[in-house]
CSV table of C-alpha atoms in Angstrom, one decimal:
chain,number,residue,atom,x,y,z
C,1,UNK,CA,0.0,0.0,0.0
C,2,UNK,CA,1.3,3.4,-0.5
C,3,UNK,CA,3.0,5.5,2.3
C,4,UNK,CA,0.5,8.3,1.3
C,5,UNK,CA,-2.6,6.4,2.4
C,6,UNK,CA,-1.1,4.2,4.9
C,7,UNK,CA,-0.1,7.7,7.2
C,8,UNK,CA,-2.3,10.4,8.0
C,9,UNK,CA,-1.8,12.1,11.1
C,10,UNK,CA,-3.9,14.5,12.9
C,11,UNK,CA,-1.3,17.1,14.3
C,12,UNK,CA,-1.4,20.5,15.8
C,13,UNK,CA,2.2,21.7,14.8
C,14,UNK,CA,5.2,20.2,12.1
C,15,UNK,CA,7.4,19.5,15.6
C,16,UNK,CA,6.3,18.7,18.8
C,17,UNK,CA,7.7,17.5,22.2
C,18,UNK,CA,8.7,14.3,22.7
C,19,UNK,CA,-16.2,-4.9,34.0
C,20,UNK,CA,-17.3,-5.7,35.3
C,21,UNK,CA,-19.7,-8.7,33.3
C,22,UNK,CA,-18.6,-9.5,30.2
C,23,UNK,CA,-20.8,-7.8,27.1
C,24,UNK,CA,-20.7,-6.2,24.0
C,25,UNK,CA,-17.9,-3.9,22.7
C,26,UNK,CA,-17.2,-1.1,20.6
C,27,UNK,CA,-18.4,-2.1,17.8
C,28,UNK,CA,-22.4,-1.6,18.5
C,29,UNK,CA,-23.8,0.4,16.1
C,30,UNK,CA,-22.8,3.8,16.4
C,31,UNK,CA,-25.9,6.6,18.4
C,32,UNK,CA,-26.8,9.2,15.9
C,33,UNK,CA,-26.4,12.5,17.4
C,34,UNK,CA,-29.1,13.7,15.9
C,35,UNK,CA,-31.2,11.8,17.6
C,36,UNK,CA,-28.9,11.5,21.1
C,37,UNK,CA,-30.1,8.8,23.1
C,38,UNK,CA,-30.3,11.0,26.8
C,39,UNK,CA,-29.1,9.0,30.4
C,40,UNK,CA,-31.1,8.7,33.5
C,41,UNK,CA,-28.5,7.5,35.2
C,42,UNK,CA,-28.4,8.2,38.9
C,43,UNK,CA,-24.7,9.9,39.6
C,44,UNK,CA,-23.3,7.0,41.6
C,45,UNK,CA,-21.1,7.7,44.5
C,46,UNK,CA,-17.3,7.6,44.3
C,47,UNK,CA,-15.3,5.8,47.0
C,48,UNK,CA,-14.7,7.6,50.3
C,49,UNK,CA,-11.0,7.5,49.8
C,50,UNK,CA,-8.8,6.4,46.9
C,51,UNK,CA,-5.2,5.6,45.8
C,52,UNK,CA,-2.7,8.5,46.6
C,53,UNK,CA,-0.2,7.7,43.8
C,54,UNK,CA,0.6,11.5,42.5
C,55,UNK,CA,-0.5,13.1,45.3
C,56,UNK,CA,-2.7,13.3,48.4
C,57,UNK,CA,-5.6,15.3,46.5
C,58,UNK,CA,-5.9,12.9,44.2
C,59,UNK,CA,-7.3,10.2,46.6
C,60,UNK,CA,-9.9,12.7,47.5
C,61,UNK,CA,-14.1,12.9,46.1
C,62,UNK,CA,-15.0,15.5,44.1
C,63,UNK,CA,-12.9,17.9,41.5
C,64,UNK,CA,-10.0,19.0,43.1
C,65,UNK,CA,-8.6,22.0,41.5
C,66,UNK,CA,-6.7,25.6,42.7
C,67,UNK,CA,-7.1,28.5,40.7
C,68,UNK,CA,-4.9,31.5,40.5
C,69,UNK,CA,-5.6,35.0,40.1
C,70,UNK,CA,-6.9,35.6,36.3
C,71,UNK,CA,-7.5,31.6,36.1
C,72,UNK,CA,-11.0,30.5,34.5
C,73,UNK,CA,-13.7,28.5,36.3
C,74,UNK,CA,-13.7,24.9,35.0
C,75,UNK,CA,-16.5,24.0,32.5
C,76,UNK,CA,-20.4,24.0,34.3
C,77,UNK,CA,-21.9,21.2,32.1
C,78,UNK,CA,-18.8,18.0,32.8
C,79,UNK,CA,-20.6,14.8,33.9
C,80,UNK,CA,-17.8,12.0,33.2
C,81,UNK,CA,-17.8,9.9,36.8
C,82,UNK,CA,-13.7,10.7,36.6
C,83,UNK,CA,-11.5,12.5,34.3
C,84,UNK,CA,-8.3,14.7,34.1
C,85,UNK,CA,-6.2,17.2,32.6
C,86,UNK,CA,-2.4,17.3,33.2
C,87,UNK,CA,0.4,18.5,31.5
C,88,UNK,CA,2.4,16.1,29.4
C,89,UNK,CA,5.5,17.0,29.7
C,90,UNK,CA,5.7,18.0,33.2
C,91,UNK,CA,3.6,16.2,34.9
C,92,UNK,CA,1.5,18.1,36.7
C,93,UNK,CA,-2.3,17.5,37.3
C,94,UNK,CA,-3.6,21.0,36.9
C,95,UNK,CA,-7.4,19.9,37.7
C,96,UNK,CA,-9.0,16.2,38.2
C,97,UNK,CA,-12.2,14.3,39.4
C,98,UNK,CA,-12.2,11.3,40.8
C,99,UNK,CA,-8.8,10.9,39.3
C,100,UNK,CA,-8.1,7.3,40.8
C,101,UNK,CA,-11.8,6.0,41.0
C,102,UNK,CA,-11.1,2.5,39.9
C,103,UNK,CA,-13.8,1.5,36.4
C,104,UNK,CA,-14.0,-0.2,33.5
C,105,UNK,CA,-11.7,1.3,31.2
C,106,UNK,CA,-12.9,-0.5,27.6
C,107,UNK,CA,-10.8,0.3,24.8
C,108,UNK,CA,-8.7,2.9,26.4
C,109,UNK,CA,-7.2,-0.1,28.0
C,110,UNK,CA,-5.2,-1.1,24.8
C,111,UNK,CA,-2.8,2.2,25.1
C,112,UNK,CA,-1.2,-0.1,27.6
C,113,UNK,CA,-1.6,-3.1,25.7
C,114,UNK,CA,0.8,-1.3,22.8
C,115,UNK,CA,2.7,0.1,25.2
C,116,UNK,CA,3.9,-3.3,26.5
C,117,UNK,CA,3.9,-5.4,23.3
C,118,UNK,CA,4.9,-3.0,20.9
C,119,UNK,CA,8.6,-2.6,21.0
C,120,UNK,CA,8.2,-6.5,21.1
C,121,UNK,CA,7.2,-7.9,17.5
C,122,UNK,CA,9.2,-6.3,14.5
C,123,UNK,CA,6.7,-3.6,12.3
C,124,UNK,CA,7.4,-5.6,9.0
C,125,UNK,CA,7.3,-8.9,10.1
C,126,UNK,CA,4.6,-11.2,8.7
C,127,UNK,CA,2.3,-13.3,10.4
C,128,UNK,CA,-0.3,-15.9,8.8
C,129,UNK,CA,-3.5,-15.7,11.3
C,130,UNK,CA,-4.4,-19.1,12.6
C,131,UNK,CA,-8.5,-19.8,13.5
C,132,UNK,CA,-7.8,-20.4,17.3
C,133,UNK,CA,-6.1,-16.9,17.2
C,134,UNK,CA,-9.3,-15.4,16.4
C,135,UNK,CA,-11.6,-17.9,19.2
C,136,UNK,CA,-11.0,-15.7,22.5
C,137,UNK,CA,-12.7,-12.3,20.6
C,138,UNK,CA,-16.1,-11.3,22.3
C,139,UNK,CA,-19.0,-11.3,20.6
C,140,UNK,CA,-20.1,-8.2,19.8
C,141,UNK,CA,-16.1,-6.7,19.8
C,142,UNK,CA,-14.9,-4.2,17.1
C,143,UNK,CA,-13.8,-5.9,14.6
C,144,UNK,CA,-10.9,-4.6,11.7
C,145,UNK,CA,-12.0,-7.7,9.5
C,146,UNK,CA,-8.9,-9.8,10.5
C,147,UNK,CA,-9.3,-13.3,8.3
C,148,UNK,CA,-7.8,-16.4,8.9
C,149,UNK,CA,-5.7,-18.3,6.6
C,150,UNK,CA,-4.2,-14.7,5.5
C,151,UNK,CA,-0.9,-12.8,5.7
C,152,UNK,CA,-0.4,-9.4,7.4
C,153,UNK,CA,2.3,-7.1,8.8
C,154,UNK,CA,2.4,-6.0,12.1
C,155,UNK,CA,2.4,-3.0,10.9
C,156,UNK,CA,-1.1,-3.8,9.6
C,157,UNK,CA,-2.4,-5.3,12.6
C,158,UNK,CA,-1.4,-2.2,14.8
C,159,UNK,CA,-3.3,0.0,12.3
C,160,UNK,CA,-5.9,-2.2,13.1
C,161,UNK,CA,-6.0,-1.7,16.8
C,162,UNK,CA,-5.5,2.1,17.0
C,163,UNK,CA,-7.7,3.0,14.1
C,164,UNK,CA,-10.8,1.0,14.1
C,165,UNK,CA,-10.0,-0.9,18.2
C,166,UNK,CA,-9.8,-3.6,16.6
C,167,UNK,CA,-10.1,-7.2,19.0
C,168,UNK,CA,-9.5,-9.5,16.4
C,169,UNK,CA,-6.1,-7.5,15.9
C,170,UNK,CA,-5.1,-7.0,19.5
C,171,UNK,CA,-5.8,-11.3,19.9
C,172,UNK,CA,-3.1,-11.9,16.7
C,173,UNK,CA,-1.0,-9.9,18.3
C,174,UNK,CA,-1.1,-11.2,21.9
C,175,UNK,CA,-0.9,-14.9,19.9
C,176,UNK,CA,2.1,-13.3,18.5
C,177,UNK,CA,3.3,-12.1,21.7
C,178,UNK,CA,3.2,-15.8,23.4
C,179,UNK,CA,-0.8,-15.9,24.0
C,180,UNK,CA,-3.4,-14.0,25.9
C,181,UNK,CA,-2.6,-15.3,29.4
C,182,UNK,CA,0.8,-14.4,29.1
C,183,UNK,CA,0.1,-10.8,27.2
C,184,UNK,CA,-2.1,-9.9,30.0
C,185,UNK,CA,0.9,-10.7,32.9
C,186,UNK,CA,3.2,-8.7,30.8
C,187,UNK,CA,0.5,-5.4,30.2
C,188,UNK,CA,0.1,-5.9,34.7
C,189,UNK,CA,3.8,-5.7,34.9
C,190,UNK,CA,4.1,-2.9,32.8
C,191,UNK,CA,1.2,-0.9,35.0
C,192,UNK,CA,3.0,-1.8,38.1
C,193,UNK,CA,6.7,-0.4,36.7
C,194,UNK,CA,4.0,2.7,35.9
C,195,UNK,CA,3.0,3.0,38.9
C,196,UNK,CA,-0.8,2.6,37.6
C,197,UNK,CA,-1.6,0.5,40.5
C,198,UNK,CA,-5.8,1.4,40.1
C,199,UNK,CA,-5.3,-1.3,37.0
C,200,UNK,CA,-5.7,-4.7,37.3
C,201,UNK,CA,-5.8,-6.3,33.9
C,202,UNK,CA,-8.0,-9.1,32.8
C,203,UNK,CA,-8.1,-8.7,28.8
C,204,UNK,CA,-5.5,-7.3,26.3
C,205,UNK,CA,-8.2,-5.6,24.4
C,206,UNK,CA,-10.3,-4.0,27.1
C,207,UNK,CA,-13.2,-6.0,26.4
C,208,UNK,CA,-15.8,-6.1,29.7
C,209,UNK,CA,-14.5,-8.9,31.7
C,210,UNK,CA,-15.4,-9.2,36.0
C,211,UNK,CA,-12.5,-7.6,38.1
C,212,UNK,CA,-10.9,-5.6,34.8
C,213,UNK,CA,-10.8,-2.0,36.1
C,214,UNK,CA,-8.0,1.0,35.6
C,215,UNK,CA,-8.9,5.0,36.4
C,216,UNK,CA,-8.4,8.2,34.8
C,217,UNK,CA,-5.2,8.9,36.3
C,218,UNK,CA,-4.1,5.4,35.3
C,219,UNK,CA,-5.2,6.2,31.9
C,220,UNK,CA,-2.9,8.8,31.4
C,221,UNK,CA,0.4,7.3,32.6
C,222,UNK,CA,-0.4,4.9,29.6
C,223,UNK,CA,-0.7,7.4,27.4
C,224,UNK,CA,2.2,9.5,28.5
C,225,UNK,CA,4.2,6.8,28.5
C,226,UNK,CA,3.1,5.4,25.0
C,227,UNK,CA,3.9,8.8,23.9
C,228,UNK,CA,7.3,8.8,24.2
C,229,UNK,CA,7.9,5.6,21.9
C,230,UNK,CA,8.1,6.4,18.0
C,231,UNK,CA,5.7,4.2,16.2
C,232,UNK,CA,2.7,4.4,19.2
C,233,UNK,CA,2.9,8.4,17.9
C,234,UNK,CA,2.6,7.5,14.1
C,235,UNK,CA,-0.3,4.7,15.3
C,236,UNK,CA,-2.2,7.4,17.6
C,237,UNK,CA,-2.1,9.9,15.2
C,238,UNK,CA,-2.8,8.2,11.9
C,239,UNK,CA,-6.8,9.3,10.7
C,240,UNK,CA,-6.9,7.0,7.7
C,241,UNK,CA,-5.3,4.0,6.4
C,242,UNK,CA,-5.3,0.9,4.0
C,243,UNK,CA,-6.1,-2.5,5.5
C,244,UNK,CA,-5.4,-5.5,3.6
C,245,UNK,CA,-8.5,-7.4,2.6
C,246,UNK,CA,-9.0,-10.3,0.6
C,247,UNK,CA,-6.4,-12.3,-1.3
C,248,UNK,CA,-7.5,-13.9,-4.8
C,249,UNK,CA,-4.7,-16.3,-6.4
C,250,UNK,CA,-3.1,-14.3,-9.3
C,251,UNK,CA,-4.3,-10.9,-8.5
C,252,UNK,CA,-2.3,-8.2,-6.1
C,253,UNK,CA,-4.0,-8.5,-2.4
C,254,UNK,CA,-7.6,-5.9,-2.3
C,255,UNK,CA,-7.4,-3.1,0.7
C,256,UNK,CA,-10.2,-1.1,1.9
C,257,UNK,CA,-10.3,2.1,3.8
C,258,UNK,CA,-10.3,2.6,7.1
C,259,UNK,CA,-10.4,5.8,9.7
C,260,UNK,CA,-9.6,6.5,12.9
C,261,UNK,CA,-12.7,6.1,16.0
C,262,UNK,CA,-11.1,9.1,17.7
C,263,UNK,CA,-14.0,11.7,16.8
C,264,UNK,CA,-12.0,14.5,17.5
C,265,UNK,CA,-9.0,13.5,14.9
C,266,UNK,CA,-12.1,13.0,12.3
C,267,UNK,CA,-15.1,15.1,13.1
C,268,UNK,CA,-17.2,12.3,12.6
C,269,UNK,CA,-20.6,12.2,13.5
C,270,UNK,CA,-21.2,15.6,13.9
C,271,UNK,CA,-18.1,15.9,16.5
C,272,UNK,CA,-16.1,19.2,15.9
C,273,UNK,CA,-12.3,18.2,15.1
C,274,UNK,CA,-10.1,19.8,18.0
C,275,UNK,CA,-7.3,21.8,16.6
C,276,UNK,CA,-3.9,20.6,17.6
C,277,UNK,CA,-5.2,17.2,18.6
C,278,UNK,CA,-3.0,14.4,17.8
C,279,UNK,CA,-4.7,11.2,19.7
C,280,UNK,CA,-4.5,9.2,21.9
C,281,UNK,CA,-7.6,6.4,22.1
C,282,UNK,CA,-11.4,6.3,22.9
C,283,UNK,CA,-13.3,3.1,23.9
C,284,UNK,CA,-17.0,2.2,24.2
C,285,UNK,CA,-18.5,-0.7,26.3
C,286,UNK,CA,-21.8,-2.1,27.9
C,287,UNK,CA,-20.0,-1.3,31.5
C,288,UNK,CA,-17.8,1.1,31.1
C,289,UNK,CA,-19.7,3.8,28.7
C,290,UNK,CA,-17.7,5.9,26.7
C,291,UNK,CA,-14.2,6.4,27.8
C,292,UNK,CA,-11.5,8.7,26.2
C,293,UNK,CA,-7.2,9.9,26.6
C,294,UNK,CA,-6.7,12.8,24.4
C,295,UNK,CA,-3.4,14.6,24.1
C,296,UNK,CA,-3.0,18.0,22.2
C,297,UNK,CA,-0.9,21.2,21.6
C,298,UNK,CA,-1.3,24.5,21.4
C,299,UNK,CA,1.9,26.8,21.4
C,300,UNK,CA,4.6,24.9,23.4
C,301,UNK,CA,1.7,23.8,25.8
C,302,UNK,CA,1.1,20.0,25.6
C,303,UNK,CA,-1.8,18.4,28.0
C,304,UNK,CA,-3.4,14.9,28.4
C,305,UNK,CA,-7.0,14.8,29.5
C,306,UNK,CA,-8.6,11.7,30.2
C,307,UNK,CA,-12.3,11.8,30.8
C,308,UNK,CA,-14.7,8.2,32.0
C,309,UNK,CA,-17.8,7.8,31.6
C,310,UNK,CA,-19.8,10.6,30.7
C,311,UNK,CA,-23.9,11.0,31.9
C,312,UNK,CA,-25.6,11.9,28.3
C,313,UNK,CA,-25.2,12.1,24.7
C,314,UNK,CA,-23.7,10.1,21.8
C,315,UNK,CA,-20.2,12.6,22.0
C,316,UNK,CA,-20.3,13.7,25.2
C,317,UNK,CA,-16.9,11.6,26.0
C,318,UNK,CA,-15.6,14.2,23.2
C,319,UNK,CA,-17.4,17.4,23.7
C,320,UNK,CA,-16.3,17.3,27.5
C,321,UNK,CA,-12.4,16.6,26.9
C,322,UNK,CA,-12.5,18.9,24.7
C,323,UNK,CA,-13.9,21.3,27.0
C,324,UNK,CA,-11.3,20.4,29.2
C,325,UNK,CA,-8.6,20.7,26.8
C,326,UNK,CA,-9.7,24.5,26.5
C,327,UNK,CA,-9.9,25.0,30.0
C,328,UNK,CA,-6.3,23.3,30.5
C,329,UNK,CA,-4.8,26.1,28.2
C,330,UNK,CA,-6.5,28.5,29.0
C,331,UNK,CA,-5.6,27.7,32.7
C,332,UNK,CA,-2.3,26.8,32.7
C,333,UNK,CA,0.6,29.1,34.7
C,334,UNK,CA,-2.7,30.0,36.3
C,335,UNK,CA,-3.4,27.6,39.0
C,336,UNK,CA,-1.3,25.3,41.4
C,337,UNK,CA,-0.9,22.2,40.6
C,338,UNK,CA,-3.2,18.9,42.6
C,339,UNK,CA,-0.9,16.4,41.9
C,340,UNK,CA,1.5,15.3,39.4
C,341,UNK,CA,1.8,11.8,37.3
C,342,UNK,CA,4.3,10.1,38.7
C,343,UNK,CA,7.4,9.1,36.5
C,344,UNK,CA,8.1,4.8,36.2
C,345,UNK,CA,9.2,3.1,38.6
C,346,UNK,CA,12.3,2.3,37.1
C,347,UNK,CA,13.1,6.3,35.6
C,348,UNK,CA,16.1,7.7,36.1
C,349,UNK,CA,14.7,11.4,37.4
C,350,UNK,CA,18.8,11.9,38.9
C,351,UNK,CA,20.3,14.2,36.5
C,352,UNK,CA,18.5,16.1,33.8
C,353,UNK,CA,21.1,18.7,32.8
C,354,UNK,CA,21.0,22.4,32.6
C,355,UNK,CA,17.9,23.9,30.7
C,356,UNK,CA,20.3,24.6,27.6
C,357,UNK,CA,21.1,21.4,27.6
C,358,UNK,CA,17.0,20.4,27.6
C,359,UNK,CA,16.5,22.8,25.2
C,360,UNK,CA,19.8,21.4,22.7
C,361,UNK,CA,18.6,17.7,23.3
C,362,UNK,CA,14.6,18.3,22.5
C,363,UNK,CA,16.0,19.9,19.2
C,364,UNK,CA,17.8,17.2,18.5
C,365,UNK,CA,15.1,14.9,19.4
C,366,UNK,CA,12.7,16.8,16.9
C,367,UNK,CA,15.5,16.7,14.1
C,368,UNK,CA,15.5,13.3,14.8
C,369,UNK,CA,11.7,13.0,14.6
C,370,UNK,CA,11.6,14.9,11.5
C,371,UNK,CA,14.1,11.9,9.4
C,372,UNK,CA,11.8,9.0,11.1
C,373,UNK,CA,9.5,9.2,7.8
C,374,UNK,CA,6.2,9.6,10.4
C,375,UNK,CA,4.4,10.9,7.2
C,376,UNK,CA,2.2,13.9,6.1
C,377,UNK,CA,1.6,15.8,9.4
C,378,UNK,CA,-1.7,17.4,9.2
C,379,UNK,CA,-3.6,19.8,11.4
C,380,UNK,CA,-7.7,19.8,12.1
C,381,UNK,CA,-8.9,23.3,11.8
C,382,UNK,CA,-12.3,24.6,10.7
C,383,UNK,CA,-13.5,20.8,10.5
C,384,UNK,CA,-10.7,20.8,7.5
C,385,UNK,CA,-7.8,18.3,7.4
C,386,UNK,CA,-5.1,20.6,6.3
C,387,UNK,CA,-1.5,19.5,5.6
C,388,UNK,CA,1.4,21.0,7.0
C,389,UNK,CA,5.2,20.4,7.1
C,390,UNK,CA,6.0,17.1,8.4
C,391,UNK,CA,6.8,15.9,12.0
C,392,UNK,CA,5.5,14.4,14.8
C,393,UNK,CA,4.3,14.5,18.2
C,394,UNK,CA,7.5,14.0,20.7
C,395,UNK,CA,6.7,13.8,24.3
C,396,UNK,CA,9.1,14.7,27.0
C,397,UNK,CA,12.1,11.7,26.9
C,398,UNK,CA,13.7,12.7,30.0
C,399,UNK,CA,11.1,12.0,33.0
C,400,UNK,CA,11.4,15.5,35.5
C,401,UNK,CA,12.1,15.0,39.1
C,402,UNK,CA,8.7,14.5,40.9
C,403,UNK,CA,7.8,12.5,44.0
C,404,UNK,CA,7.9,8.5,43.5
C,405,UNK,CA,4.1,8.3,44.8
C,406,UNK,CA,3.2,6.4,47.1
C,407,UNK,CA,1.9,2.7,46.8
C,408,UNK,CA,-2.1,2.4,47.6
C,409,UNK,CA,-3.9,-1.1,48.6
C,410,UNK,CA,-6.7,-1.8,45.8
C,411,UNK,CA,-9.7,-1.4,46.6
């Protein structure tokens, strides 16, 4: 397939820095928000107290916020049961709610899963799916259109879980990786050298499974620390891709068009695309509602806001962390921090040089970027895909000094 349709990224600027019973998954058919189909959900309660991992605010009920002088009120109309906004690079929580209530994450959950298996399987090494590869996908799970009997990258296969969530991709994978059992030890590893200790994992995919929980704080570790690896950028921040489709002896291999779930990457149904957005993944389950990490620039500002289970409306995941995107920048340098994310456990936070040498080493890092071949960066403006110079988004490499966290029981 061609590089030009295989790569398109949703990017705010050319260089940035670096369940609880099983049922159906994301692929239901999609609300019309037209026609919104309106909660009556009683607000449940949030637990008394919570994990203190980033700080002892973060444990509490409630928002949990400090504003400054000059520093706007947060948005009136947010209903997600948890969510956050932090900054990327940093660290630091500028506002959260419920940040460590412990819920079914659904797809969100598989920003960990490519965290931990990624840098594990080769991106141009082909794999022939088997049918007991494809046996452990739940009915009802979003489905790529993985087929058995055929050949595909793993490039392909990880276009398959970031654009369209893909299950039947994530299970070749974790085949690929040594099995499910074994993928799901590794991806509760990983959270614990995260310090995401809210998550205990029970599927690689996310799918609604008893005991399967994580929390918006947890949430955005994974993303922040997907960030920061190469090819879980280009994944995040692809809107539209080729998947290869069906293989007829004599005749080159079919491909049929996919795009990205991530509403505010695509403006689909009727969402408006947030400028400077540039991923990171949205889920959808029976259990867990809609769920959504979103990570996005404007100026040198990068911030990650993670928002759970909204009350109302077909793209109220995406209106309300986008409403907290605004709020984060229009915040920020305006009110004190509540917390921080925490940096792994295994992060050397010792020595991070003078701020010149910061500064030389995120160029370099961004000239390095640059000559990865990432693709056609593009930025969403106006509901508008509109390309600009290439690039792409670089999280902080260097974790800053911040307190360790401390470990909390689960609940």
């Amino acid at each position: 397939m061609s590089a030009k349709k295989t790569v398109l990224t949703a990017l705010a600027a050319a260089l940035l820095l670096p369940a609880l019973t099983a049922g159906p998954a994301l692929a239901a058919p999609m609300p019309d928000p037209k026609n919104p189909v309106k909660k009556t959900r009683k607000q449940p309660a949030p637990p008394a107290s919570m994990s203190t991992v980033g700080g002892s605010l973060l444990g509490k009920p409630g928002t949990q916020v400090k504003l400054g002088p000059g520093a706007p009120a947060l948005p009136a109309t947010l209903s997600g049961l948890s969510w956050i906004v932090a900054d990327a690079e940093s660290g630091e929580v500028l506002a959260a709610h419920n940040a460590h209530w412990r819920l079914p994450p659904a797809s969100t959950l598989k920003m960990l899963f490519a965290d931990t298996v990624l840098p594990t399987l080769p991106k141009n090494q082909v794999h022939k799916v088997k049918d007991e590869e494809l046996e452990g996908v739940g009915a009802g799970s979003s489905l790529v259109g993985v087929k058995e009997d055929l050949d595909y990258t793993v490039h392909d296969l990880w276009l398959g879980v970031f654009l369209r969530s893909g299950n039947d991709a994530v299970h070749v994978l974790s085949a690929m990786n040594g099995g499910v059992e074994k993928t799901v030890a590794d991806m509760q590893a990983h959270a614990e050298e995260l310090q995401a200790l809210d998550t205990h994992v029970v599927s690689p995919d996310g799918y609604d499974a008893p005991g399967q929980v994580s929390s918006a704080y947890d949430l955005t570790l994974f993303a922040r620390s997907g960030l920061q690896k190469k090819d879980f950028r280009e994944y995040c921040a692809t809107a539209e891709a080729e998947f290869p489709g069906e293989q007829k002896p004599g005749k080159p291999r079919d491909h049929f068009a996919i795009q990205n779930t991530n509403r505010l990457m695509t403006g689909a149904y009727g969402v408006n695309p947030y400028k400077g957005i540039a991923g990171v993944k949205n889920g959808n389950t029976t259990n867990a509602g809609a769920t959504f990490t979103g990570v996005a620039q404007r100026g040198s500002r990068k911030l990650l806001v993670t928002v759970m289970n909204p009350a109302e409306g077909a793209n109220a995941v995406y209106e309300e962390t986008a409403a907290l995107l605004d709020w984060g920048f229009a915040a920020a340098g305006k009110v004190t921090p509540v917390g921080e994310l925490v940096p792994p456990k295994s992060a050397d936070t010792s020595s991070l040089g003078s701020p010149a040498q910061s500064h030389e080493q995120e160029q370099q890092a961004a000239a390095e970027q640059s000559s990865g071949g990432v693709g056609t960066a593009l930025a969403v403006a106006g509901g508008v895909l509109i390309a600009i110079a290439g690039g792409g988004f670089v999280v902080n490499r260097r974790w800053p000094k911040g307190r360790r966290g401390r470990r909390a029981a689960h609940d």
